[in-house]
XYZ file of N, CA and C in Angstrom:
390
model
N 74.930 103.534 110.722
C 75.150 102.255 110.057
C 74.954 101.125 111.055
N 74.470 100.011 110.571
C 74.309 98.813 111.397
C 75.552 97.947 111.297
N 75.912 97.320 112.409
C 77.041 96.386 112.401
C 76.590 95.029 111.904
N 77.445 94.392 111.156
C 77.170 93.059 110.636
C 76.906 92.069 111.755
N 77.638 92.198 112.862
C 77.493 91.253 113.968
C 76.362 91.634 114.928
N 75.607 92.679 114.583
C 74.502 93.090 115.443
C 74.916 93.975 116.600
N 76.171 94.343 116.677
C 76.662 95.195 117.758
C 76.135 96.616 117.648
N 76.712 97.483 118.437
C 76.269 98.878 118.501
C 76.276 99.545 117.127
N 75.186 100.245 116.829
C 75.086 101.004 115.578
C 76.100 102.147 115.592
N 76.570 102.509 114.441
C 77.505 103.620 114.304
C 76.710 104.899 114.081
N 76.976 105.883 114.915
C 76.339 107.191 114.778
C 77.422 108.252 114.711
N 77.043 109.445 114.347
C 78.032 110.518 114.251
C 78.678 110.805 115.602
N 77.961 110.565 116.696
C 78.560 110.819 118.012
C 79.724 109.864 118.298
N 79.731 108.673 117.667
C 80.848 107.743 117.836
C 82.126 108.263 117.182
N 81.977 109.189 116.255
C 83.108 109.661 115.454
C 83.760 110.919 116.011
N 83.078 111.602 116.908
C 83.546 112.894 117.396
C 84.920 112.802 118.062
N 85.818 113.689 117.626
C 87.143 113.774 118.220
C 88.100 112.683 117.793
N 87.732 111.926 116.772
C 88.593 110.837 116.303
C 88.948 111.032 114.838
N 90.113 110.534 114.481
C 90.467 110.400 113.073
C 89.735 109.154 112.594
N 89.051 109.271 111.466
C 88.218 108.170 110.981
C 88.672 107.760 109.586
N 88.839 106.458 109.404
C 89.070 105.893 108.078
C 87.828 105.117 107.692
N 87.116 105.616 106.684
C 85.967 104.908 106.121
C 86.467 104.131 104.921
N 86.250 102.829 104.922
C 86.684 102.001 103.799
C 85.471 101.292 103.225
N 85.116 101.624 101.996
C 83.981 101.008 101.303
C 84.497 99.859 100.456
N 83.860 98.677 100.621
C 84.377 97.490 99.949
C 83.264 96.460 99.709
N 83.612 95.449 98.911
C 82.724 94.316 98.642
C 83.570 93.055 98.503
N 82.981 91.910 98.803
C 83.719 90.647 98.736
C 84.103 90.267 97.305
N 83.358 90.756 96.323
C 83.626 90.430 94.917
C 84.668 91.356 94.287
N 85.130 92.340 95.040
C 86.086 93.339 94.552
C 87.509 92.850 94.848
N 88.229 92.446 93.817
C 89.568 91.881 94.000
C 90.527 92.826 94.723
N 90.629 94.113 94.341
C 91.523 95.004 95.088
C 91.109 95.152 96.557
N 89.809 95.090 96.824
C 89.333 95.155 98.214
C 89.844 93.951 98.999
N 89.692 92.781 98.409
C 90.102 91.536 99.064
C 91.605 91.541 99.329
N 92.378 91.997 98.356
C 93.829 92.040 98.511
C 94.233 92.960 99.660
N 93.502 94.050 99.865
C 93.875 95.032 100.893
C 93.468 94.617 102.305
N 92.601 93.632 102.453
C 92.060 93.296 103.773
C 93.108 92.955 104.837
N 94.103 92.127 104.563
C 95.100 91.843 105.612
C 95.853 93.108 106.056
N 96.085 94.011 105.127
C 96.787 95.254 105.444
C 95.895 96.177 106.278
N 94.600 96.215 105.945
C 93.666 97.023 106.731
C 93.489 96.446 108.132
N 93.534 95.120 108.241
C 93.485 94.485 109.560
C 94.662 94.955 110.404
N 95.839 95.042 109.791
C 97.024 95.506 110.529
C 96.890 96.977 110.916
N 96.350 97.803 110.021
C 96.098 99.213 110.352
C 95.145 99.282 111.546
N 94.082 98.503 111.507
C 93.120 98.471 112.618
C 93.822 98.106 113.923
N 94.621 97.046 113.905
C 95.301 96.592 115.119
C 96.297 97.642 115.628
N 97.005 98.289 114.717
C 98.038 99.253 115.107
C 97.470 100.552 115.670
N 96.279 100.942 115.253
C 95.742 102.245 115.634
C 94.513 102.179 116.536
N 94.009 101.011 116.842
C 92.727 100.916 117.554
C 92.758 101.512 118.960
N 93.924 101.634 119.564
C 94.018 102.197 120.910
C 94.374 103.681 120.900
N 94.267 104.311 119.733
C 94.550 105.740 119.602
C 93.236 106.457 119.307
N 93.287 107.746 119.085
C 92.088 108.518 118.738
C 91.745 108.268 117.268
N 91.501 107.016 116.962
C 91.297 106.571 115.583
C 90.155 105.570 115.550
N 89.367 105.638 114.495
C 88.282 104.679 114.308
C 88.305 104.190 112.872
N 88.401 102.876 112.721
C 88.341 102.260 111.393
C 86.905 101.823 111.159
N 86.282 102.400 110.136
C 84.899 102.075 109.798
C 84.917 101.334 108.475
N 84.826 100.022 108.572
C 84.798 99.162 107.400
C 83.344 99.060 106.937
N 83.072 99.575 105.735
C 81.703 99.639 105.240
C 81.546 98.661 104.085
N 80.857 97.566 104.362
C 80.568 96.596 103.314
C 79.311 97.039 102.587
N 79.317 96.844 101.285
C 78.235 97.344 100.448
C 77.270 96.244 99.999
N 77.360 95.071 100.619
C 76.545 93.925 100.207
C 75.496 93.588 101.272
N 74.627 94.505 101.555
C 73.637 94.333 102.618
C 72.794 93.060 102.440
N 72.557 92.650 101.206
C 71.732 91.461 100.955
C 72.544 90.170 100.892
N 73.826 90.252 101.174
C 74.705 89.083 101.084
C 75.435 88.847 102.405
N 74.762 89.071 103.525
C 75.408 89.015 104.830
C 76.055 87.677 105.164
N 75.443 86.526 104.853
C 76.122 85.253 105.164
C 77.493 85.137 104.482
N 77.569 85.549 103.238
C 78.845 85.473 102.514
C 79.867 86.441 103.108
N 79.409 87.598 103.557
C 80.316 88.576 104.165
C 80.858 88.013 105.474
N 79.987 87.427 106.284
C 80.441 86.821 107.554
C 81.467 85.718 107.293
N 81.193 84.880 106.330
C 82.117 83.789 105.979
C 83.459 84.357 105.509
N 83.409 85.399 104.711
C 84.616 86.047 104.219
C 85.480 86.552 105.381
N 84.847 87.201 106.361
C 85.586 87.734 107.507
C 86.261 86.627 108.305
N 85.575 85.509 108.463
C 86.149 84.364 109.179
C 87.332 83.786 108.404
N 87.124 83.572 107.112
C 88.188 83.000 106.273
C 89.429 83.884 106.247
N 89.224 85.186 106.210
C 90.340 86.131 106.127
C 90.923 86.487 107.500
N 90.294 85.979 108.573
C 90.720 86.260 109.950
C 90.770 87.759 110.230
N 89.651 88.426 109.917
C 89.542 89.860 110.119
C 88.758 90.124 111.399
N 89.255 91.041 112.212
C 88.678 91.269 113.534
C 88.037 92.645 113.703
N 88.177 93.504 112.717
C 87.589 94.833 112.837
C 86.074 94.762 112.627
N 85.343 95.696 113.258
C 83.896 95.711 113.062
C 83.559 96.095 111.621
N 82.551 95.457 111.083
C 82.103 95.742 109.724
C 80.678 96.270 109.793
N 80.468 97.359 109.093
C 79.156 97.992 109.036
C 78.561 97.780 107.652
N 77.235 97.757 107.593
C 76.532 97.523 106.334
C 75.868 98.813 105.874
N 76.049 99.130 104.600
C 75.425 100.316 104.039
C 74.410 99.905 102.987
N 73.215 100.423 103.107
C 72.154 100.139 102.149
C 72.322 100.938 100.867
N 73.292 101.802 100.831
C 73.529 102.673 99.687
C 73.407 104.140 100.054
N 72.786 104.428 101.199
C 72.587 105.813 101.610
C 73.909 106.542 101.799
N 74.813 105.951 102.587
C 76.086 106.621 102.866
C 76.933 106.737 101.600
N 76.918 105.681 100.790
C 77.656 105.730 99.525
C 77.150 106.874 98.654
N 75.860 107.006 98.584
C 75.259 108.076 97.791
C 75.625 109.441 98.359
N 75.508 109.571 99.658
C 75.791 110.852 100.311
C 77.246 111.278 100.126
N 78.168 110.308 100.151
C 79.594 110.601 99.999
C 80.073 110.449 98.555
N 79.144 110.116 97.658
C 79.423 109.963 96.218
C 80.458 108.875 95.936
N 80.343 107.764 96.656
C 81.226 106.620 96.438
C 80.652 105.787 95.297
N 81.418 105.630 94.234
C 80.962 104.852 93.083
C 81.947 103.762 92.679
N 83.106 103.737 93.307
C 84.159 102.780 92.968
C 84.634 102.110 94.245
N 84.935 100.805 94.147
C 85.478 100.070 95.294
C 86.878 99.608 94.947
N 87.771 99.643 95.914
C 87.588 100.246 97.222
C 87.676 101.767 97.139
N 87.033 102.408 98.088
C 87.204 103.844 98.306
C 87.482 104.028 99.792
N 88.560 104.729 100.084
C 88.941 105.012 101.467
C 88.873 106.522 101.676
N 88.211 106.919 102.746
C 88.042 108.333 103.056
C 88.597 108.583 104.451
N 89.530 109.520 104.550
C 90.119 109.888 105.841
C 89.487 111.199 106.312
N 88.974 111.161 107.534
C 88.288 112.302 108.127
C 89.063 112.725 109.377
N 89.247 114.041 109.542
C 90.005 114.506 110.703
C 89.133 114.560 111.957
N 89.737 114.953 113.073
C 89.042 114.950 114.365
C 87.887 115.946 114.424
N 87.862 116.893 113.505
C 86.776 117.874 113.453
C 85.643 117.430 112.530
N 85.823 116.257 111.895
C 84.786 115.745 111.000
C 84.907 116.228 109.573
N 86.073 116.747 109.216
C 86.304 117.257 107.873
C 87.010 116.191 107.037
N 86.459 115.908 105.855
C 87.093 114.958 104.942
C 88.392 115.576 104.462
N 89.490 114.861 104.680
C 90.809 115.390 104.329
C 91.459 114.670 103.155
N 91.177 113.379 103.002
C 91.766 112.610 101.908
C 90.732 111.619 101.390
N 90.662 111.486 100.075
C 89.813 110.477 99.445
C 90.699 109.669 98.515
N 90.700 108.358 98.733
C 91.499 107.450 97.907
C 90.537 106.541 97.165
N 90.510 106.657 95.847
C 89.613 105.860 95.021
C 90.435 104.779 94.336
N 90.002 103.526 94.517
C 90.738 102.406 93.955
C 91.830 101.946 94.907
N 92.677 101.043 94.463
C 93.748 100.532 95.325
C 94.637 101.668 95.821
N 94.975 101.597 97.106
C 95.777 102.643 97.735
C 96.903 102.017 98.535
N 98.041 102.620 98.482
C 99.187 102.164 99.253
C 98.889 102.288 100.744
N 99.216 101.261 101.515
C 99.028 101.325 102.959
C 99.965 102.353 103.582
N 101.109 102.598 102.964
C 102.019 103.638 103.446
C 101.324 104.996 103.332
N 100.644 105.217 102.222
C 99.909 106.465 102.029
C 98.822 106.612 103.080
N 98.065 105.544 103.333
C 97.014 105.599 104.350
C 97.596 105.862 105.737
N 98.645 105.134 106.083
C 99.271 105.309 107.403
C 99.822 106.723 107.564
N 100.455 107.249 106.523
C 100.979 108.619 106.598
C 99.845 109.607 106.827
N 98.731 109.400 106.148
C 97.574 110.273 106.329
C 97.013 110.181 107.723
N 96.898 108.977 108.259
C 96.398 108.782 109.626
C 97.340 109.446 110.623
N 98.641 109.189 110.472
C 99.622 109.772 111.395
C 99.562 111.296 111.374
N 99.466 111.861 110.172
C 99.388 113.322 110.021
C 98.164 113.880 110.764
N 97.026 113.229 110.621
C 95.798 113.723 111.248
C 95.799 113.496 112.756
N 96.442 112.431 113.214
C 96.515 112.185 114.660
C 97.358 113.246 115.359
N 98.340 113.807 114.662
C 99.209 114.831 115.248
C 98.515 116.185 115.395
N 97.457 116.393 114.631
C 96.773 117.706 114.648
C 95.988 117.902 115.923
C-alpha cells in the first residue's frame, strides 16, 4: 500500500512479528469518522509495542479531502491508500471494517461496522501476550 503522505510503502515485511490492526474507512462514513479520535488514542497507546496500526483509506481519488480530514481531526497515524485490491482480497465490503492479525500473520478477529474500542483493545492486548 502507498502512504498518503508519500512515506514508505507498506509491504508484508513491515508486518512480520507484529500484531496488526487494519482499519478500512472513508471520510463519508459517519461511524468511521466517529471512531477516529479513539483510533488515534489506540495508535498513541500501542505504537511503541509490537503493534502496527494500518489505517486504510478507500478514497484513492479523493486525496486532498482525506489530507484535509486528517488535519481537521488532528490524526497523526500513517494513512495508506487502497485502490480496491486489498479490500477485494480481504473481502471488505462494509466500512468501517477492522481486522486484527496476530504476530504470525493469521487473521484472528474481524469487526464489521462500528466496534467498541474496549473490544479492539482487549483483542490487541490478547494478541500481544501471545
